PDB file of C-alpha atoms and ligand atoms in Angstrom:
ATOM      1  CA  MET A   1      55.824 -65.285  15.934  1.00  0.00           C
ATOM      2  CA  PHE A   2      52.788 -62.458  16.279  1.00  0.00           C
ATOM      3  CA  GLY A   3      53.698 -59.402  15.181  1.00  0.00           C
ATOM      4  CA  LYS A   4      56.690 -60.310  13.022  1.00  0.00           C
ATOM      5  CA  GLU A   5      55.081 -58.239  10.321  1.00  0.00           C
ATOM      6  CA  ILE A   6      52.924 -55.617  10.891  1.00  0.00           C
ATOM      7  CA  HIS A   7      50.652 -53.688   8.612  1.00  0.00           C
ATOM      8  CA  HIS A   8      49.935 -50.356   9.666  1.00  0.00           C
ATOM      9  CA  TYR A   9      47.420 -47.628   8.580  1.00  0.00           C
ATOM     10  CA  PHE A  10      46.123 -44.705   9.741  1.00  0.00           C
ATOM     11  CA  SER A  11      42.373 -45.053   9.011  1.00  0.00           C
ATOM     12  CA  LEU A  12      40.634 -47.942   7.242  1.00  0.00           C
ATOM     13  CA  GLU A  13      36.796 -49.572   7.294  1.00  0.00           C
ATOM     14  CA  SER A  14      37.436 -52.436   9.321  1.00  0.00           C
ATOM     15  CA  THR A  15      41.453 -53.966  10.225  1.00  0.00           C
ATOM     16  CA  ASN A  16      39.521 -57.054   9.818  1.00  0.00           C
ATOM     17  CA  LYS A  17      38.721 -56.617   6.191  1.00  0.00           C
ATOM     18  CA  ILE A  18      42.021 -56.141   5.251  1.00  0.00           C
ATOM     19  CA  ALA A  19      43.467 -58.957   7.646  1.00  0.00           C
ATOM     20  CA  TYR A  20      40.863 -61.148   5.867  1.00  0.00           C
ATOM     21  CA  LEU A  21      42.310 -60.384   2.114  1.00  0.00           C
ATOM     22  CA  LEU A  22      45.969 -60.745   3.214  1.00  0.00           C
ATOM     23  CA  ALA A  23      45.068 -64.235   4.959  1.00  0.00           C
ATOM     24  CA  ARG A  24      43.443 -65.070   1.250  1.00  0.00           C
ATOM     25  CA  LYS A  25      46.758 -64.398  -0.176  1.00  0.00           C
ATOM     26  CA  GLY A  26      48.937 -66.328   1.793  1.00  0.00           C
ATOM     27  CA  ALA A  27      49.997 -64.078   4.679  1.00  0.00           C
ATOM     28  CA  GLU A  28      51.953 -66.041   7.590  1.00  0.00           C
ATOM     29  CA  GLU A  29      50.619 -66.483  10.971  1.00  0.00           C
ATOM     30  CA  GLY A  30      50.816 -63.779  13.201  1.00  0.00           C
ATOM     31  CA  THR A  31      50.680 -61.250  10.478  1.00  0.00           C
ATOM     32  CA  VAL A  32      48.896 -58.147  12.033  1.00  0.00           C
ATOM     33  CA  VAL A  33      47.104 -55.147  10.782  1.00  0.00           C
ATOM     34  CA  VAL A  34      46.697 -52.201  12.664  1.00  0.00           C
ATOM     35  CA  ALA A  35      44.836 -49.214  12.643  1.00  0.00           C
ATOM     36  CA  ASP A  36      44.348 -45.629  14.207  1.00  0.00           C
ATOM     37  CA  GLU A  37      40.860 -45.527  13.343  1.00  0.00           C
ATOM     38  CA  GLN A  38      38.316 -47.445  11.487  1.00  0.00           C
ATOM     39  CA  THR A  39      35.340 -46.150   9.831  1.00  0.00           C
ATOM     40  CA  GLN A  40      33.370 -49.128   9.652  1.00  0.00           C
ATOM     41  CA  GLY A  41      34.221 -51.643  12.563  1.00  0.00           C
ATOM     42  CA  GLU A  42      32.807 -54.441  13.090  1.00  0.00           C
ATOM     43  CA  GLY A  43      31.331 -56.341  15.953  1.00  0.00           C
ATOM     44  CA  ARG A  44      29.637 -59.898  16.179  1.00  0.00           C
ATOM     45  CA  GLY A  45      26.709 -60.590  13.831  1.00  0.00           C
ATOM     46  CA  ASP A  46      26.236 -56.903  12.069  1.00  0.00           C
ATOM     47  CA  ARG A  47      26.821 -54.742  15.194  1.00  0.00           C
ATOM     48  CA  TYR A  48      29.179 -51.549  14.767  1.00  0.00           C
ATOM     49  CA  TRP A  49      32.239 -51.162  16.738  1.00  0.00           C
ATOM     50  CA  TYR A  50      33.423 -47.630  17.462  1.00  0.00           C
ATOM     51  CA  SER A  51      36.675 -47.054  16.924  1.00  0.00           C
ATOM     52  CA  PRO A  52      38.039 -43.552  16.724  1.00  0.00           C
ATOM     53  CA  GLN A  53      41.389 -42.622  17.259  1.00  0.00           C
ATOM     54  CA  GLY A  54      42.997 -43.151  20.886  1.00  0.00           C
ATOM     55  CA  GLY A  55      41.930 -46.765  20.574  1.00  0.00           C
ATOM     56  CA  LEU A  56      43.842 -49.920  19.917  1.00  0.00           C
ATOM     57  CA  TRP A  57      42.232 -51.613  16.588  1.00  0.00           C
ATOM     58  CA  PHE A  58      44.069 -54.511  15.140  1.00  0.00           C
ATOM     59  CA  SER A  59      43.558 -58.166  13.398  1.00  0.00           C
ATOM     60  CA  LEU A  60      45.868 -60.969  13.725  1.00  0.00           C
ATOM     61  CA  VAL A  61      45.996 -63.593  11.007  1.00  0.00           C
ATOM     62  CA  LEU A  62      46.119 -67.381  12.400  1.00  0.00           C
ATOM     63  CA  ARG A  63      46.133 -70.708  10.995  1.00  0.00           C
ATOM     64  CA  PRO A  64      45.416 -72.944  13.750  1.00  0.00           C
ATOM     65  CA  ARG A  65      44.879 -76.623  13.142  1.00  0.00           C
ATOM     66  CA  MET A  66      41.110 -76.958  14.463  1.00  0.00           C
ATOM     67  CA  VAL A  67      37.700 -78.299  13.308  1.00  0.00           C
ATOM     68  CA  PHE A  68      34.750 -75.253  12.750  1.00  0.00           C
ATOM     69  CA  SER A  69      33.103 -76.274  15.935  1.00  0.00           C
ATOM     70  CA  GLU A  70      36.295 -75.166  17.804  1.00  0.00           C
ATOM     71  CA  VAL A  71      36.151 -72.051  16.721  1.00  0.00           C
ATOM     72  CA  PRO A  72      34.638 -70.007  19.615  1.00  0.00           C
ATOM     73  CA  ARG A  73      38.050 -70.842  21.857  1.00  0.00           C
ATOM     74  CA  LEU A  74      39.411 -68.438  19.860  1.00  0.00           C
ATOM     75  CA  SER A  75      37.371 -65.245  21.061  1.00  0.00           C
ATOM     76  CA  ILE A  76      38.069 -67.145  24.083  1.00  0.00           C
ATOM     77  CA  LEU A  77      41.536 -66.928  23.871  1.00  0.00           C
ATOM     78  CA  GLY A  78      41.601 -63.363  22.335  1.00  0.00           C
ATOM     79  CA  ALA A  79      39.413 -62.230  25.789  1.00  0.00           C
ATOM     80  CA  VAL A  80      41.822 -64.120  28.132  1.00  0.00           C
ATOM     81  CA  GLY A  81      44.624 -62.393  26.275  1.00  0.00           C
ATOM     82  CA  ILE A  82      43.615 -58.934  26.745  1.00  0.00           C
ATOM     83  CA  ALA A  83      42.438 -59.275  30.376  1.00  0.00           C
ATOM     84  CA  LEU A  84      45.882 -60.583  31.077  1.00  0.00           C
ATOM     85  CA  SER A  85      47.504 -57.530  29.276  1.00  0.00           C
ATOM     86  CA  ILE A  86      45.464 -55.266  31.026  1.00  0.00           C
ATOM     87  CA  ASP A  87      46.050 -57.107  34.411  1.00  0.00           C
ATOM     88  CA  ARG A  88      49.590 -57.228  33.821  1.00  0.00           C
ATOM     89  CA  LEU A  89      50.109 -53.472  33.007  1.00  0.00           C
ATOM     90  CA  PHE A  90      47.220 -52.262  35.332  1.00  0.00           C
ATOM     91  CA  PRO A  91      47.508 -54.858  38.401  1.00  0.00           C
ATOM     92  CA  SER A  92      45.346 -52.837  40.318  1.00  0.00           C
ATOM     93  CA  LEU A  93      42.440 -52.423  37.908  1.00  0.00           C
ATOM     94  CA  LYS A  94      39.701 -55.604  38.021  1.00  0.00           C
ATOM     95  CA  VAL A  95      39.419 -56.478  34.899  1.00  0.00           C
ATOM     96  CA  ARG A  96      36.938 -59.434  33.748  1.00  0.00           C
ATOM     97  CA  ILE A  97      35.452 -61.825  31.042  1.00  0.00           C
ATOM     98  CA  ARG A  98      31.859 -61.095  30.198  1.00  0.00           C
ATOM     99  CA  TRP A  99      31.311 -64.238  28.382  1.00  0.00           C
ATOM    100  CA  PRO A 100      31.815 -64.890  25.524  1.00  0.00           C
ATOM    101  CA  ASN A 101      34.127 -62.072  24.265  1.00  0.00           C
ATOM    102  CA  ASP A 102      33.538 -59.235  26.646  1.00  0.00           C
ATOM    103  CA  VAL A 103      36.446 -57.743  28.720  1.00  0.00           C
ATOM    104  CA  VAL A 104      35.075 -55.435  30.771  1.00  0.00           C
ATOM    105  CA  ILE A 105      35.783 -53.462  33.935  1.00  0.00           C
ATOM    106  CA  ARG A 106      33.197 -52.303  36.602  1.00  0.00           C
ATOM    107  CA  ASP A 107      30.775 -54.459  34.088  1.00  0.00           C
ATOM    108  CA  LYS A 108      31.807 -51.621  31.205  1.00  0.00           C
ATOM    109  CA  LYS A 109      33.134 -53.051  27.963  1.00  0.00           C
ATOM    110  CA  VAL A 110      37.444 -52.210  27.835  1.00  0.00           C
ATOM    111  CA  ALA A 111      37.466 -54.485  24.710  1.00  0.00           C
ATOM    112  CA  GLY A 112      35.967 -56.882  22.311  1.00  0.00           C
ATOM    113  CA  VAL A 113      36.909 -59.655  20.126  1.00  0.00           C
ATOM    114  CA  LEU A 114      35.448 -60.825  16.859  1.00  0.00           C
ATOM    115  CA  VAL A 115      37.038 -63.896  14.793  1.00  0.00           C
ATOM    116  CA  LYS A 116      36.463 -64.932  11.298  1.00  0.00           C
ATOM    117  CA  VAL A 117      37.210 -67.770   9.760  1.00  0.00           C
ATOM    118  CA  ARG A 118      37.426 -69.334   6.454  1.00  0.00           C
ATOM    119  CA  ALA A 119      36.798 -73.443   6.378  1.00  0.00           C
ATOM    120  CA  GLU A 120      36.834 -75.765   3.704  1.00  0.00           C
ATOM    121  CA  ARG A 121      34.720 -78.777   4.856  1.00  0.00           C
ATOM    122  CA  ALA A 122      35.363 -78.801   8.347  1.00  0.00           C
ATOM    123  CA  ARG A 123      38.772 -77.697   8.749  1.00  0.00           C
ATOM    124  CA  VAL A 124      39.721 -74.182   9.292  1.00  0.00           C
ATOM    125  CA  ASN A 125      41.736 -72.951   6.659  1.00  0.00           C
ATOM    126  CA  PHE A 126      42.572 -69.754   8.473  1.00  0.00           C
ATOM    127  CA  ALA A 127      41.200 -67.497  11.011  1.00  0.00           C
ATOM    128  CA  VAL A 128      41.255 -63.545  11.434  1.00  0.00           C
ATOM    129  CA  MET A 129      41.140 -62.465  15.652  1.00  0.00           C
ATOM    130  CA  GLY A 130      40.082 -58.790  15.702  1.00  0.00           C
ATOM    131  CA  ILE A 131      40.745 -56.886  18.798  1.00  0.00           C
ATOM    132  CA  GLY A 132      39.223 -53.649  19.269  1.00  0.00           C
ATOM    133  CA  VAL A 133      40.689 -52.231  23.334  1.00  0.00           C
ATOM    134  CA  ASN A 134      39.596 -48.623  24.175  1.00  0.00           C
ATOM    135  CA  LEU A 135      42.727 -47.458  25.670  1.00  0.00           C
ATOM    136  CA  ASN A 136      42.724 -43.763  25.387  1.00  0.00           C
ATOM    137  CA  ILE A 137      39.324 -42.932  24.336  1.00  0.00           C
ATOM    138  CA  ARG A 138      38.321 -40.319  27.147  1.00  0.00           C
ATOM    139  CA  GLU A 139      34.779 -39.656  26.450  1.00  0.00           C
ATOM    140  CA  PHE A 140      32.316 -41.858  24.640  1.00  0.00           C
ATOM    141  CA  PRO A 141      29.087 -40.941  22.829  1.00  0.00           C
ATOM    142  CA  SER A 142      25.622 -42.242  23.535  1.00  0.00           C
ATOM    143  CA  PRO A 143      24.584 -44.890  23.585  1.00  0.00           C
ATOM    144  CA  PHE A 144      27.866 -46.039  24.125  1.00  0.00           C
ATOM    145  CA  SER A 145      28.781 -44.177  27.260  1.00  0.00           C
ATOM    146  CA  PHE A 146      26.198 -46.195  29.275  1.00  0.00           C
ATOM    147  CA  ILE A 147      27.937 -49.624  28.139  1.00  0.00           C
ATOM    148  CA  ALA A 148      31.731 -48.746  27.353  1.00  0.00           C
ATOM    149  CA  THR A 149      34.817 -47.698  29.404  1.00  0.00           C
ATOM    150  CA  SER A 150      38.374 -46.787  28.523  1.00  0.00           C
ATOM    151  CA  LEU A 151      41.860 -47.460  30.257  1.00  0.00           C
ATOM    152  CA  VAL A 152      42.309 -43.732  30.420  1.00  0.00           C
ATOM    153  CA  LYS A 153      39.224 -43.439  32.216  1.00  0.00           C
ATOM    154  CA  GLU A 154      39.638 -46.281  34.522  1.00  0.00           C
ATOM    155  CA  THR A 155      43.372 -45.073  35.209  1.00  0.00           C
ATOM    156  CA  GLY A 156      43.701 -41.428  34.534  1.00  0.00           C
ATOM    157  CA  ARG A 157      46.641 -42.278  32.443  1.00  0.00           C
ATOM    158  CA  SER A 158      46.974 -42.791  28.508  1.00  0.00           C
ATOM    159  CA  THR A 159      48.671 -46.057  27.855  1.00  0.00           C
ATOM    160  CA  SER A 160      51.358 -46.330  24.812  1.00  0.00           C
ATOM    161  CA  LYS A 161      49.330 -48.146  21.610  1.00  0.00           C
ATOM    162  CA  LYS A 162      52.767 -49.741  20.956  1.00  0.00           C
ATOM    163  CA  ARG A 163      53.605 -50.999  24.116  1.00  0.00           C
ATOM    164  CA  PHE A 164      49.974 -52.571  24.640  1.00  0.00           C
ATOM    165  CA  LEU A 165      49.858 -54.155  21.468  1.00  0.00           C
ATOM    166  CA  GLU A 166      53.518 -55.732  22.363  1.00  0.00           C
ATOM    167  CA  CYS A 167      52.164 -56.762  25.578  1.00  0.00           C
ATOM    168  CA  ALA A 168      48.864 -58.277  24.250  1.00  0.00           C
ATOM    169  CA  LEU A 169      50.789 -60.248  21.107  1.00  0.00           C
ATOM    170  CA  GLU A 170      52.916 -61.720  23.841  1.00  0.00           C
ATOM    171  CA  GLU A 171      50.021 -62.885  25.626  1.00  0.00           C
ATOM    172  CA  LEU A 172      48.206 -63.786  22.565  1.00  0.00           C
ATOM    173  CA  GLU A 173      50.995 -65.741  21.246  1.00  0.00           C
ATOM    174  CA  ASN A 174      51.874 -67.641  24.634  1.00  0.00           C
ATOM    175  CA  LEU A 175      47.985 -68.874  24.827  1.00  0.00           C
ATOM    176  CA  TYR A 176      47.487 -69.613  21.364  1.00  0.00           C
ATOM    177  CA  PHE A 177      51.023 -72.368  21.283  1.00  0.00           C
ATOM    178  CA  SER A 178      49.787 -73.598  24.970  1.00  0.00           C
ATOM    179  CA  SER A 179      46.349 -74.103  24.187  1.00  0.00           C
ATOM    180  CA  GLN A 180      47.409 -76.189  21.143  1.00  0.00           C
ATOM    181  CA  VAL A 181      49.082 -78.490  23.786  1.00  0.00           C
ATOM    182  CA  ASN A 182      46.820 -78.517  26.413  1.00  0.00           C
ATOM    183  CA  VAL A 183      43.874 -76.638  26.167  1.00  0.00           C
ATOM    184  CA  ARG A 184      42.822 -76.984  30.093  1.00  0.00           C
ATOM    185  CA  LEU A 185      45.204 -74.140  30.738  1.00  0.00           C
ATOM    186  CA  LEU A 186      43.104 -71.330  29.028  1.00  0.00           C
ATOM    187  CA  LEU A 187      40.439 -72.776  30.433  1.00  0.00           C
ATOM    188  CA  GLU A 188      41.454 -72.112  33.706  1.00  0.00           C
ATOM    189  CA  LYS A 189      42.544 -68.341  32.988  1.00  0.00           C
ATOM    190  CA  ALA A 190      38.991 -68.047  31.557  1.00  0.00           C
ATOM    191  CA  ARG A 191      37.705 -69.474  34.653  1.00  0.00           C
ATOM    192  CA  LEU A 192      39.572 -67.153  36.874  1.00  0.00           C
ATOM    193  CA  PHE A 193      38.641 -63.937  34.729  1.00  0.00           C
ATOM    194  CA  SER A 194      34.941 -64.747  34.409  1.00  0.00           C
ATOM    195  CA  SER A 195      32.556 -62.397  35.655  1.00  0.00           C
ATOM    196  CA  LEU A 196      29.613 -65.018  35.224  1.00  0.00           C
ATOM    197  CA  LEU A 197      30.597 -68.126  36.923  1.00  0.00           C
ATOM    198  CA  GLY A 198      28.734 -68.522  40.018  1.00  0.00           C
ATOM    199  CA  ARG A 199      26.300 -65.811  39.240  1.00  0.00           C
ATOM    200  CA  GLN A 200      22.138 -66.159  38.071  1.00  0.00           C
ATOM    201  CA  VAL A 201      21.832 -64.784  34.676  1.00  0.00           C
ATOM    202  CA  GLU A 202      19.877 -64.451  31.726  1.00  0.00           C
ATOM    203  CA  VAL A 203      21.091 -65.483  28.490  1.00  0.00           C
ATOM    204  CA  VAL A 204      19.308 -64.491  25.326  1.00  0.00           C
ATOM    205  CA  THR A 205      19.854 -67.107  22.484  1.00  0.00           C
ATOM    206  CA  THR A 206      18.257 -67.827  19.142  1.00  0.00           C
ATOM    207  CA  GLU A 207      16.199 -70.707  20.733  1.00  0.00           C
ATOM    208  CA  GLY A 208      14.615 -68.128  23.705  1.00  0.00           C
ATOM    209  CA  LYS A 209      15.606 -66.741  26.692  1.00  0.00           C
ATOM    210  CA  PHE A 210      17.169 -69.045  29.373  1.00  0.00           C
ATOM    211  CA  ARG A 211      17.436 -67.854  33.222  1.00  0.00           C
ATOM    212  CA  GLY A 212      19.694 -69.909  35.577  1.00  0.00           C
ATOM    213  CA  LEU A 213      23.151 -70.353  37.242  1.00  0.00           C
ATOM    214  CA  ALA A 214      26.452 -69.843  34.969  1.00  0.00           C
ATOM    215  CA  GLN A 215      28.226 -72.688  36.049  1.00  0.00           C
ATOM    216  CA  ASP A 216      30.925 -73.477  33.948  1.00  0.00           C
ATOM    217  CA  LEU A 217      32.663 -72.755  30.783  1.00  0.00           C
ATOM    218  CA  ASP A 218      33.716 -76.007  28.375  1.00  0.00           C
ATOM    219  CA  GLU A 219      36.246 -76.492  25.969  1.00  0.00           C
ATOM    220  CA  ASP A 220      34.507 -75.114  22.994  1.00  0.00           C
ATOM    221  CA  GLY A 221      33.710 -72.100  24.769  1.00  0.00           C
ATOM    222  CA  GLY A 222      30.475 -72.889  25.552  1.00  0.00           C
ATOM    223  CA  LEU A 223      28.488 -71.746  28.452  1.00  0.00           C
ATOM    224  CA  ILE A 224      27.009 -73.938  31.006  1.00  0.00           C
ATOM    225  CA  LEU A 225      23.693 -73.174  32.377  1.00  0.00           C
ATOM    226  CA  ARG A 226      22.319 -74.520  35.396  1.00  0.00           C
ATOM    227  CA  LEU A 227      18.329 -73.660  34.650  1.00  0.00           C
ATOM    228  CA  GLU A 228      15.820 -73.209  37.576  1.00  0.00           C
ATOM    229  CA  SER A 229      14.396 -76.567  36.681  1.00  0.00           C
ATOM    230  CA  GLY A 230      17.972 -78.062  37.388  1.00  0.00           C
ATOM    231  CA  MET A 231      18.519 -79.167  34.028  1.00  0.00           C
ATOM    232  CA  HIS A 232      21.541 -78.130  32.147  1.00  0.00           C
ATOM    233  CA  LYS A 233      21.765 -76.300  29.003  1.00  0.00           C
ATOM    234  CA  ARG A 234      24.731 -75.777  26.880  1.00  0.00           C
ATOM    235  CA  ILE A 235      24.735 -72.461  25.087  1.00  0.00           C
ATOM    236  CA  VAL A 236      27.116 -71.849  22.396  1.00  0.00           C
ATOM    237  CA  PRO A 237      28.725 -68.357  22.048  1.00  0.00           C
ATOM    238  CA  GLU A 238      27.396 -67.581  18.714  1.00  0.00           C
ATOM    239  CA  GLU A 239      23.978 -68.013  19.687  1.00  0.00           C
ATOM    240  CA  GLY A 240      23.460 -66.340  22.897  1.00  0.00           C
ATOM    241  CA  HIS A 241      24.413 -63.125  24.606  1.00  0.00           C
ATOM    242  CA  ILE A 242      24.046 -61.950  28.351  1.00  0.00           C
ATOM    243  CA  LYS A 243      20.818 -60.062  28.810  1.00  0.00           C
ATOM    244  CA  GLU A 244      21.089 -58.327  32.217  1.00  0.00           C
ATOM    245  CA  ARG A 245      23.904 -57.478  34.592  1.00  0.00           C
ATOM    246  CA  PRO A 246      24.359 -60.571  36.856  1.00  0.00           C
ATOM    247  CA  GLN A 247      23.232 -60.920  40.059  1.00  0.00           C
ATOM    248  CA  LYS A 248      25.593 -62.188  42.638  1.00  0.00           C
ATOM    249  CA  ILE A 249      23.685 -65.075  44.787  1.00  0.00           C
TER     250      ILE A 249
HETATM  251  C1  BT5 B   1      32.583 -57.346  19.654  1.00  0.00           C
HETATM  252  O1  BT5 B   1      31.706 -57.728  19.318  1.00  0.00           O
HETATM  253  O2  BT5 B   1      32.749 -56.854  20.821  1.00  0.00           O
HETATM  254  C2  BT5 B   1      33.665 -57.226  18.241  1.00  0.00           C
HETATM  255  C3  BT5 B   1      34.738 -55.945  18.628  1.00  0.00           C
HETATM  256  C4  BT5 B   1      35.854 -56.434  17.639  1.00  0.00           C
HETATM  257  C5  BT5 B   1      35.968 -54.952  17.257  1.00  0.00           C
HETATM  258  C6  BT5 B   1      37.515 -55.249  16.169  1.00  0.00           C
HETATM  259  S1  BT5 B   1      38.625 -53.787  16.260  1.00  0.00           S
HETATM  260  C7  BT5 B   1      39.528 -54.653  15.183  1.00  0.00           C
HETATM  261  C8  BT5 B   1      38.691 -55.402  14.232  1.00  0.00           C
HETATM  262  N1  BT5 B   1      38.190 -54.988  13.270  1.00  0.00           N
HETATM  263  C9  BT5 B   1      36.825 -54.380  12.989  1.00  0.00           C
HETATM  264  O3  BT5 B   1      36.104 -53.911  12.139  1.00  0.00           O
HETATM  265  N2  BT5 B   1      36.453 -55.146  14.304  1.00  0.00           N
HETATM  266  C10 BT5 B   1      37.601 -55.939  15.406  1.00  0.00           C
HETATM  267  P1  BT5 B   1      30.069 -57.666  19.942  1.00  0.00           P
HETATM  268  O4  BT5 B   1      30.188 -58.625  20.860  1.00  0.00           O
HETATM  269  O5  BT5 B   1      29.141 -57.883  18.869  1.00  0.00           O
HETATM  270  O6  BT5 B   1      30.030 -56.309  20.178  1.00  0.00           O
HETATM  271  C11 BT5 B   1      29.294 -55.161  19.929  1.00  0.00           C
HETATM  272  C12 BT5 B   1      28.760 -54.080  21.016  1.00  0.00           C
HETATM  273  O7  BT5 B   1      29.846 -53.302  21.227  1.00  0.00           O
HETATM  274  C13 BT5 B   1      28.096 -52.783  19.892  1.00  0.00           C
HETATM  275  O8  BT5 B   1      26.339 -53.322  19.480  1.00  0.00           O
HETATM  276  C14 BT5 B   1      27.660 -51.896  21.025  1.00  0.00           C
HETATM  277  O9  BT5 B   1      26.940 -52.076  21.982  1.00  0.00           O
HETATM  278  C15 BT5 B   1      29.023 -52.348  21.690  1.00  0.00           C
HETATM  279  N3  BT5 B   1      30.395 -51.226  21.303  1.00  0.00           N
HETATM  280  C16 BT5 B   1      30.523 -50.713  20.043  1.00  0.00           C
HETATM  281  N4  BT5 B   1      31.739 -50.159  20.058  1.00  0.00           N
HETATM  282  C17 BT5 B   1      32.374 -50.128  21.370  1.00  0.00           C
HETATM  283  C18 BT5 B   1      33.324 -49.666  22.166  1.00  0.00           C
HETATM  284  N5  BT5 B   1      34.285 -49.263  21.295  1.00  0.00           N
HETATM  285  N6  BT5 B   1      33.546 -50.174  23.499  1.00  0.00           N
HETATM  286  C19 BT5 B   1      32.515 -50.748  24.121  1.00  0.00           C
HETATM  287  N7  BT5 B   1      31.362 -50.977  23.829  1.00  0.00           N
HETATM  288  C20 BT5 B   1      31.258 -50.947  22.209  1.00  0.00           C
END
């Protein structure tokens, strides 16, 4: 299903924008838009996503039967799908997910996920899952050089974009349909790859900063923190990001 229809472009502002337009016009679930480079790659909020040639930048049209509050689950699904793909192609790399949606190797970001949805009342009409993977980017300009890595930097080998995309679509499709039957499978995988669980973290949210032990993930992608006071705090993905490197305790 995923990738049955693929729209390939040499250069786009953002694959998410085109996929959103196609979805609005009725594109089928599984339609993919991929570009060799993006000139205005989008991160969450109004953050910028650096997308030169050499990376894999794609968006997937989904028509999930879910309510709006369940949408963060899709970002987790995207991150787990990419982590599984990297693990399958390069089992010796220690790939992790830094909540909510960063795929990291040695604490540096190798891939990111951005999900946009159109909802009517509380029901999701369609979703666009945008995924960026730094495959064959040999050098990053500042400020990305400190926070980003790529598969070629980690392995010394280039990766075929086609091969990675095929593998990612297969993993994403499996996760997508299996999580509709039982979301616990997805959560178990997310927990396995999580770089945070069991660590002391500081999370910055729209409500302020919270320090505590990252204890668990819940079904909708929330992070459960045990605060120093002993109280529990649930942080929803769209409201928080990790401020500093997690400390092992
Ligand atoms: C994300 O946002 O991680 C979502 C990235 C989604 C990109 C894909 S590419 C295909 C599709 N089309 C689009 O236009 N977007 C999607 P966020 O968690 O907000 O992270 C953004 C932050 O990551 C930036 O503020 C930078 O610090 C950092 N960053 C930007 N480009 C990067 C890169 N290539 N590699 C690693 N980190 C990067």
